Short mmCIF file of C-alpha atoms in Angstrom, two decimals:
data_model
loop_
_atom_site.label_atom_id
_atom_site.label_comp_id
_atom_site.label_asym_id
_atom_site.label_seq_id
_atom_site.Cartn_x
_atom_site.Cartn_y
_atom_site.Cartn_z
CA UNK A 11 -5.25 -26.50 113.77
CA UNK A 12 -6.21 -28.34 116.79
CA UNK A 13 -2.05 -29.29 117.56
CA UNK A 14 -0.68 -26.03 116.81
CA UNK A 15 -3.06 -24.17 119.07
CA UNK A 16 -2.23 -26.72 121.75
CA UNK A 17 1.84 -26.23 121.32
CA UNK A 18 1.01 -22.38 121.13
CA UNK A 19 -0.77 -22.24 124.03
CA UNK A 20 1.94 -24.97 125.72
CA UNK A 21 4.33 -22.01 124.97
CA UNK A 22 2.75 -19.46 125.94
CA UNK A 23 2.06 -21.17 129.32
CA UNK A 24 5.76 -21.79 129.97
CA UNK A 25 6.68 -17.85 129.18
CA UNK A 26 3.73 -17.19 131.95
CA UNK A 27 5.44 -19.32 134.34
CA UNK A 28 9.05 -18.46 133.45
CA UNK A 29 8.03 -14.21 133.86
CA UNK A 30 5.68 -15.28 137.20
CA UNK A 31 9.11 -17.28 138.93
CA UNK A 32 11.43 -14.42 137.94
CA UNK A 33 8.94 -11.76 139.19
CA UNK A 34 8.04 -13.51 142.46
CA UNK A 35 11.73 -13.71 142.96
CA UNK A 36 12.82 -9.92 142.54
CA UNK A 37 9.60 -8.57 144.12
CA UNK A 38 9.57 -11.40 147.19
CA UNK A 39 10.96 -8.75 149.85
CA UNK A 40 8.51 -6.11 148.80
CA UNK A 41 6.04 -8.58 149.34
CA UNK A 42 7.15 -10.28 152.76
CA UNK A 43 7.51 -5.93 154.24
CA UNK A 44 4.16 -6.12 153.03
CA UNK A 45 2.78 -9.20 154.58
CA UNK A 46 4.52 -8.30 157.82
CA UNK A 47 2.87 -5.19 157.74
CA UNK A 48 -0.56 -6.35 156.43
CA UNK A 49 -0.13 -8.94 159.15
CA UNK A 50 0.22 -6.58 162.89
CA UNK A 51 -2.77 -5.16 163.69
CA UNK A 52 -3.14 -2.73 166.96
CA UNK A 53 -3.93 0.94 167.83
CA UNK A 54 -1.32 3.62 165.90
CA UNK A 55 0.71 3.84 169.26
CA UNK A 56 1.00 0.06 170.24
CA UNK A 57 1.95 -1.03 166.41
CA UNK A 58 5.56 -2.39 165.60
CA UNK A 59 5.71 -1.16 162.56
CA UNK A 60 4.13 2.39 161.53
CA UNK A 61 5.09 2.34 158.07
CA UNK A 62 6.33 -0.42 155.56
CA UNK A 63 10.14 1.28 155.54
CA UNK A 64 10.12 -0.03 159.38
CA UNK A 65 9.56 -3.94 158.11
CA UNK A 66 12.74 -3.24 155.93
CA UNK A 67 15.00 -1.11 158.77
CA UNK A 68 14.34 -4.18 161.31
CA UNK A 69 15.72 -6.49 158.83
CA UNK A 70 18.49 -4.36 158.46
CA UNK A 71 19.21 -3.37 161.52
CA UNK A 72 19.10 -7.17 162.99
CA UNK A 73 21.40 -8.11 160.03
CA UNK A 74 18.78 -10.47 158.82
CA UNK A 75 18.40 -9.13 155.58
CA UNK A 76 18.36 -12.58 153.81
CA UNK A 77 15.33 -13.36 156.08
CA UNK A 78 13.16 -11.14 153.50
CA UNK A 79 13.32 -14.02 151.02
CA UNK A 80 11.89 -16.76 153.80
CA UNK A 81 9.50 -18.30 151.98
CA UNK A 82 10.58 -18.14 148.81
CA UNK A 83 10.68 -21.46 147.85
CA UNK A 84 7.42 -22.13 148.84
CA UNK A 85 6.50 -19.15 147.50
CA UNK A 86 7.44 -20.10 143.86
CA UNK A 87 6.26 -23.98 144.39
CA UNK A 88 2.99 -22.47 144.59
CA UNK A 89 2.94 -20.00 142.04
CA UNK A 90 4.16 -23.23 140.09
CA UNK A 91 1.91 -25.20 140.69
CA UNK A 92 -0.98 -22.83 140.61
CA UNK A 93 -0.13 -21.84 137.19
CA UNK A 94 -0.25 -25.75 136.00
CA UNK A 95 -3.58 -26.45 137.76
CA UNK A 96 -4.91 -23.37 136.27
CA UNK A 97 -3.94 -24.11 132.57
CA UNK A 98 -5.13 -27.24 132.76
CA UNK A 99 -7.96 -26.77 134.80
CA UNK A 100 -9.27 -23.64 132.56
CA UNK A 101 -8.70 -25.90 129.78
CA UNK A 102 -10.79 -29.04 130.98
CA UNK A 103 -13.80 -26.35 131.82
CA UNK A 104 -13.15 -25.13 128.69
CA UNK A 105 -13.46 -28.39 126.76
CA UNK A 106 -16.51 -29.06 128.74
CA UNK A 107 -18.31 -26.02 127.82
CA UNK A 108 -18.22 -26.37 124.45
CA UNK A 109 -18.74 -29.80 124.55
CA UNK A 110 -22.22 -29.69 126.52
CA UNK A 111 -23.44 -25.90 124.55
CA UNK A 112 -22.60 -27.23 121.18
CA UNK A 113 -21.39 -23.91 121.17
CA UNK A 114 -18.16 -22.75 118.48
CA UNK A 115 -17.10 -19.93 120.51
CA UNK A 116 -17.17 -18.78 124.22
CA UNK A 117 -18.56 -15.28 125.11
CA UNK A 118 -17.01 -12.97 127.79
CA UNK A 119 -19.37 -13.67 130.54
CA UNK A 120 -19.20 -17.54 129.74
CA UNK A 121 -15.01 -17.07 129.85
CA UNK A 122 -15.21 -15.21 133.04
CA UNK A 123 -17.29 -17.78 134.45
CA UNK A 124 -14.56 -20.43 133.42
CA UNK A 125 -11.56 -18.47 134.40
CA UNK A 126 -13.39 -18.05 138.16
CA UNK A 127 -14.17 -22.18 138.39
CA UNK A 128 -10.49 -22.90 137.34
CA UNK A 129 -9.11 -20.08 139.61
CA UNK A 130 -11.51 -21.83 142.59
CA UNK A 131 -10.05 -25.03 141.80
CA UNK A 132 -6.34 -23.64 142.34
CA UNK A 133 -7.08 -21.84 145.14
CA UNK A 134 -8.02 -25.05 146.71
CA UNK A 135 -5.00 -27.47 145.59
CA UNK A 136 -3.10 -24.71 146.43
CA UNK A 137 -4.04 -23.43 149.25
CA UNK A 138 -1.92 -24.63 152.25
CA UNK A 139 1.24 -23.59 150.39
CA UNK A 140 -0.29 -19.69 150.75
CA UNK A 141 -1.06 -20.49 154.13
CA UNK A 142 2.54 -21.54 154.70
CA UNK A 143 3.91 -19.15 152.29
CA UNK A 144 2.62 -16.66 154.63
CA UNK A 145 3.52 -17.99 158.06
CA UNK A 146 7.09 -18.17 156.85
CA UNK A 147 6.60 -14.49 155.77
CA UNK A 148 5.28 -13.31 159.14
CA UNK A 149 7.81 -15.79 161.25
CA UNK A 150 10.44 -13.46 163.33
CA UNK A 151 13.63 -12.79 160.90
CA UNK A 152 16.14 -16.20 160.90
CA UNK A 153 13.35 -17.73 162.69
CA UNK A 154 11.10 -19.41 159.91
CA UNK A 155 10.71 -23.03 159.70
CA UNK A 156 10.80 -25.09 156.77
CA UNK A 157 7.91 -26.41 154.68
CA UNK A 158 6.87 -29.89 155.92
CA UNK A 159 7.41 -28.29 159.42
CA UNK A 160 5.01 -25.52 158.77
CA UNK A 161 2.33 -27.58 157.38
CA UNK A 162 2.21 -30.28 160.04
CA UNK A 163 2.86 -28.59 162.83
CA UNK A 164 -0.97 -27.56 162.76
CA UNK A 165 -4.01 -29.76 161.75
CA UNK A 166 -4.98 -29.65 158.10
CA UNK A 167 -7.92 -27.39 158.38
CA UNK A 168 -5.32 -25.39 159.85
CA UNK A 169 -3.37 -25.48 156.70
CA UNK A 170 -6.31 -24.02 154.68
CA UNK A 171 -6.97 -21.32 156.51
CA UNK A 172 -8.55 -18.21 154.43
CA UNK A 173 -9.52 -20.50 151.85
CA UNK A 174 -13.12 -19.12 151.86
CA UNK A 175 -11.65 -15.93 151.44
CA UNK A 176 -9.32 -17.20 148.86
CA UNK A 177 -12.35 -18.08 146.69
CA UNK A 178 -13.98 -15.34 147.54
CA UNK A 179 -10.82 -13.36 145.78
CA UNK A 180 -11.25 -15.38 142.49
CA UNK A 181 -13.37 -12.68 141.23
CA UNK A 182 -10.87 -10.31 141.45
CA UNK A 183 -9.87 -10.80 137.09
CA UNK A 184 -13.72 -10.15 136.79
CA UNK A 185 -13.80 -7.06 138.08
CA UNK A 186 -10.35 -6.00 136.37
CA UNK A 187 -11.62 -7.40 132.80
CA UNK A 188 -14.62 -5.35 133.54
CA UNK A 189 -13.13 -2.10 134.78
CA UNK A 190 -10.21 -2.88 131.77
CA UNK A 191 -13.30 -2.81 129.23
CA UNK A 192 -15.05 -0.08 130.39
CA UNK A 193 -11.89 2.20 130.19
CA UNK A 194 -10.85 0.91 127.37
CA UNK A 195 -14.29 1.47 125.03
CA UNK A 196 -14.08 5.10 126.73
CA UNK A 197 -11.04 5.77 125.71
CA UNK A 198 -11.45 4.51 122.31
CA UNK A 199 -14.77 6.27 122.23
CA UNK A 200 -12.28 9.55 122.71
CA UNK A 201 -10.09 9.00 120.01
CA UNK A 202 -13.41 8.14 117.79
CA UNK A 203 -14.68 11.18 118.32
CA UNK A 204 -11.50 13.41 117.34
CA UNK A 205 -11.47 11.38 114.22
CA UNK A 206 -13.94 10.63 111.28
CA UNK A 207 -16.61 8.51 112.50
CA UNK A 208 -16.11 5.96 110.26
CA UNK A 209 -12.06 5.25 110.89
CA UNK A 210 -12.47 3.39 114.45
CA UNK A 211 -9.43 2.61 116.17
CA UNK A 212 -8.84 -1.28 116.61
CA UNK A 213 -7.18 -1.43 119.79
CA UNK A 214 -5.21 0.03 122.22
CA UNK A 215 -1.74 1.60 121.82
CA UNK A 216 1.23 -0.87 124.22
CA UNK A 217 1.84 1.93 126.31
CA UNK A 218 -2.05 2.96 127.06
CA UNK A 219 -3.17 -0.64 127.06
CA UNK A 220 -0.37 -1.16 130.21
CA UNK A 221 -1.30 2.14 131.80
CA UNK A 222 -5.44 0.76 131.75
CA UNK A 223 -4.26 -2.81 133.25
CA UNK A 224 -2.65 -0.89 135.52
CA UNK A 225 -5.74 1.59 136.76
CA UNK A 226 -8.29 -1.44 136.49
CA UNK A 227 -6.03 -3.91 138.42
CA UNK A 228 -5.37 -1.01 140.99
CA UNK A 229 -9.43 -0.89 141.25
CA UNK A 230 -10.07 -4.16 141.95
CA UNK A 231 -7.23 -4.40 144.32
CA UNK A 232 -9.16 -1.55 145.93
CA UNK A 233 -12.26 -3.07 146.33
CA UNK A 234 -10.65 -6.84 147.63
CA UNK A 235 -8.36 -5.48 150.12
CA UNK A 236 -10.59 -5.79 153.10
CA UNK A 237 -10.85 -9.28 151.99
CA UNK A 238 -6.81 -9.13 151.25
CA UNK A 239 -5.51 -7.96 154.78
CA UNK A 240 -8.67 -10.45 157.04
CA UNK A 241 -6.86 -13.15 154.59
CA UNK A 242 -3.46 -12.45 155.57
CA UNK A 243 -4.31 -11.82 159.30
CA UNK A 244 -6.06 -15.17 159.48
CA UNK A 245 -2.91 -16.97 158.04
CA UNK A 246 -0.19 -15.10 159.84
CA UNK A 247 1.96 -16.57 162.32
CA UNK A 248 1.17 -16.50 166.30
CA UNK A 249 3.43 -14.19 167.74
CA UNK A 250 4.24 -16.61 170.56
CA UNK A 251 5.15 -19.16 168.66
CA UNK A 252 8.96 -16.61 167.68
CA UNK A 253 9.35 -16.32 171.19
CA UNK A 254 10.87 -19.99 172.30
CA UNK A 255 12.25 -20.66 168.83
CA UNK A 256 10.57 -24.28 169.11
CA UNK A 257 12.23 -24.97 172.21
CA UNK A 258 9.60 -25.31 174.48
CA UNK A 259 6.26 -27.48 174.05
CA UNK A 260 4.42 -26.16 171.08
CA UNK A 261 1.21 -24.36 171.95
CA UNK A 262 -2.27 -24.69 170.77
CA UNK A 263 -2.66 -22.61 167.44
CA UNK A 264 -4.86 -19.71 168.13
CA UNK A 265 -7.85 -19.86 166.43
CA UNK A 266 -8.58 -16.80 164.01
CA UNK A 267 -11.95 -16.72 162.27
CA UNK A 268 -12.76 -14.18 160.19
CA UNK A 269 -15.61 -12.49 162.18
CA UNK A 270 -13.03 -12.83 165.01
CA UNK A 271 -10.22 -10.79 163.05
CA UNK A 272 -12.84 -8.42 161.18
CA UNK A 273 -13.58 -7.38 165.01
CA UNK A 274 -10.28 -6.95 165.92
CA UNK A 275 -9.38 -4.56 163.07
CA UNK A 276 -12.55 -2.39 163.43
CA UNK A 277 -11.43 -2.17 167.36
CA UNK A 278 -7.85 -1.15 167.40
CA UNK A 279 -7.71 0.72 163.53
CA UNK A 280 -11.22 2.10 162.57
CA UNK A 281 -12.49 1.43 159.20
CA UNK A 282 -8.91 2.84 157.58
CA UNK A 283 -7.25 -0.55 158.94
CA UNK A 284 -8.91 -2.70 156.40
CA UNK A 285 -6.96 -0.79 153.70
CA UNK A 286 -3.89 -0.72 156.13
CA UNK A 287 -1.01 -1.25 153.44
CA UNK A 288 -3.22 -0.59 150.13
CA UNK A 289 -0.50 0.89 148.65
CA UNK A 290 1.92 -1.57 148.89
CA UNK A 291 -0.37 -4.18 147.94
CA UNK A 292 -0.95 -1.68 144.55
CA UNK A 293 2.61 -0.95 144.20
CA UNK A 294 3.65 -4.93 144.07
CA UNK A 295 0.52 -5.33 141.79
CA UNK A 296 2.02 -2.53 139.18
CA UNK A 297 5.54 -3.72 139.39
CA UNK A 298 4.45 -7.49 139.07
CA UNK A 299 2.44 -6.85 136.16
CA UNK A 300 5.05 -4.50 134.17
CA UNK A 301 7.83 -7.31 135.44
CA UNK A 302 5.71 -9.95 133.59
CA UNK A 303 5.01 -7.93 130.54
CA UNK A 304 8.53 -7.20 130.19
CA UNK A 305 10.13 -10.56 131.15
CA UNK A 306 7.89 -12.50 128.79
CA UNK A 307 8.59 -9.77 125.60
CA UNK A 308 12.00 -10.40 125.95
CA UNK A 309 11.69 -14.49 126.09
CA UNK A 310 9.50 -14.52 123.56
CA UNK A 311 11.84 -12.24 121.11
CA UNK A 312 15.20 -14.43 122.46
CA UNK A 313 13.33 -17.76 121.39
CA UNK A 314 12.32 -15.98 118.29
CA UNK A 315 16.34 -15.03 117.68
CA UNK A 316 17.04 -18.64 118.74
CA UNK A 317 14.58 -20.10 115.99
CA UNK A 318 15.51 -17.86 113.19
CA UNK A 319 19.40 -18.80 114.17
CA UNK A 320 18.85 -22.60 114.44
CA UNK A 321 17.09 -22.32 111.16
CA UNK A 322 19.57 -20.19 109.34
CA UNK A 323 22.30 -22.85 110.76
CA UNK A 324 20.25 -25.98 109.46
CA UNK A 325 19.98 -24.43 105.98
CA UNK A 326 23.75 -23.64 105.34
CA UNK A 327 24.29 -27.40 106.48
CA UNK A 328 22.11 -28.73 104.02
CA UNK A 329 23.41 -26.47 101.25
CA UNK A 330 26.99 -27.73 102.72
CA UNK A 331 25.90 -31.31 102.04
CA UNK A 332 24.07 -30.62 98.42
CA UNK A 333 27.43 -28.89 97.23
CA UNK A 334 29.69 -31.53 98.78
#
């Protein structure tokens, strides 16, 4: 039981990854318009950008539309890696709880707990790729710098800048799973009561259990974004440091605390600028999540076609070599 569950869950964790890669990719302009966006902060007549659609016409315009996908590689490295030190790292908690409880099974509250340590731990190993990730993002088009560059041209705490934030974040799945249950036993509790009480539905229909990930995901996004944009801001690139293109002596990073950038945004936007680009951040959210769903129904049916072929195949060979 033990080695099955282990391949199963081995498999599972490589259609994760495979769907996360592939959805990074297509959505990684959406998300660098968003970054930039997330990233300027100023009064409504001194801003760059007034709307997300004037991230994409600059690329455009400046014929650097291939600069929406700088980043990307380190992007995906991270989302790699993240998804390996989670698995792993979920798993080793996991071991560990059970282990020291004596327990059989683990509870909700106990799970959530777990899922927050191992998404703590890969916020830290992971954490200056997000910080470069995002400097590469917020970089002037055709001007971004590669990875090793990025990283060292700062000090190391440099390169984990936001990672109190970023830890801060890991209880963003708690309050999905939470809203997700709550809207879920409500709805159910609906259909319960146009039916006979003692017929209970078991579980949510594909299309209504996407449409509730989708509300209670939007929810929590809701109530992190402050967090979101101060995490962003604190990571972003210096503006001075487009200007010379590296030709000139590098300048002294600018420090930006969060107290420091919290200030700035309650200054120049009001309390609306800490949800400055919500929906975008909502809008990636959706699509990332329905991009996942999707991507890993379809590899898990083509490896399912794949088996059932390779099987069919090795049976007419052996009936082949019985009859010869």
């Amino acid at each position: 039981m033990g080695p099955a569950r282990t391949k199963d869950e081995e498999s599972g964790r490589r259609v994760d990854l495979d769907g996360s890669l592939v959805s990074t990719t297509l959505l990684y302009p959406l998300d660098t318009c968003k970054t930039r966006y997330q990233a300027e902060v100023g009064a409504h007549g001194r801003r760059k950008y007034r709307n997300l659609s004037d991230v994409l016409w600059e690329a455009i315009s400046n014929r650097q539309v291939l600069s929406l996908y700088q980043g990307l590689g380190t992007k995906n490295l991270q989302s790699f890696i993240a998804q390996f030190v989670y698995f792993y790292g979920y798993s080793y908690f996991k071991r560990l709880y059970l282990k020291k409880s004596g327990a059989i099974k683990i509870g909700t509250k106990a799970n959530l707990l777990l899922a927050a340590a191992a998404g703590a731990c890969t916020a830290i190993v992971t954490q200056p790729l997000d910080t470069a990730a995002s400097r590469m993002q917020t970089t002037s088009f055709g001007k971004s710098k590669g990875l090793w560059k990025t990283l060292t041209e700062g000090t190391w705490s440099d390169a984990f800048d936001g990672l109190g934030i970023s830890l801060l974040l890991t209880s963003n799945p708690a309050i999905q799973y939470t809203v997700f249950d709550q809207l879920k036993q409500r709805h159910l509790g609906e259909k319960l009561d146009k039916r006979d009480k003692g017929s209970s539905p078991e579980a949510l229909s594909a299309f209504s259990a996407f449409l509730v990930g989708a509300i209670s995901k939007s929810v929590a996004t809701f109530l992190t974004y402050p967090a979101i944009r101060c995490k962003v801001m604190i990571q972003a690139a210096d503006p001075d440091d487009d200007d010379d293109g590296g030709a000139s002596k590098p300048r002294p990073k600018s420090q930006k605390t969060l107290p420091a950038v919290f200030l700035a945004i309650w200054k120049s936007e009001g309390i609306s600028g800490f949800f400055k680009g919500l929906q975008a951040q909502i809008l990636k959210t959706v699509l990332s999540s329905a991009l996942l769903l999707m991507i890993k129904e379809k590899i898990t049916k083509t490896t399912w076609v794949l088996i059932l072929a390779i099987r069919k195949y090795l049976l007419l060979t052996r009936g082949r070599l019985k009859s010869a």
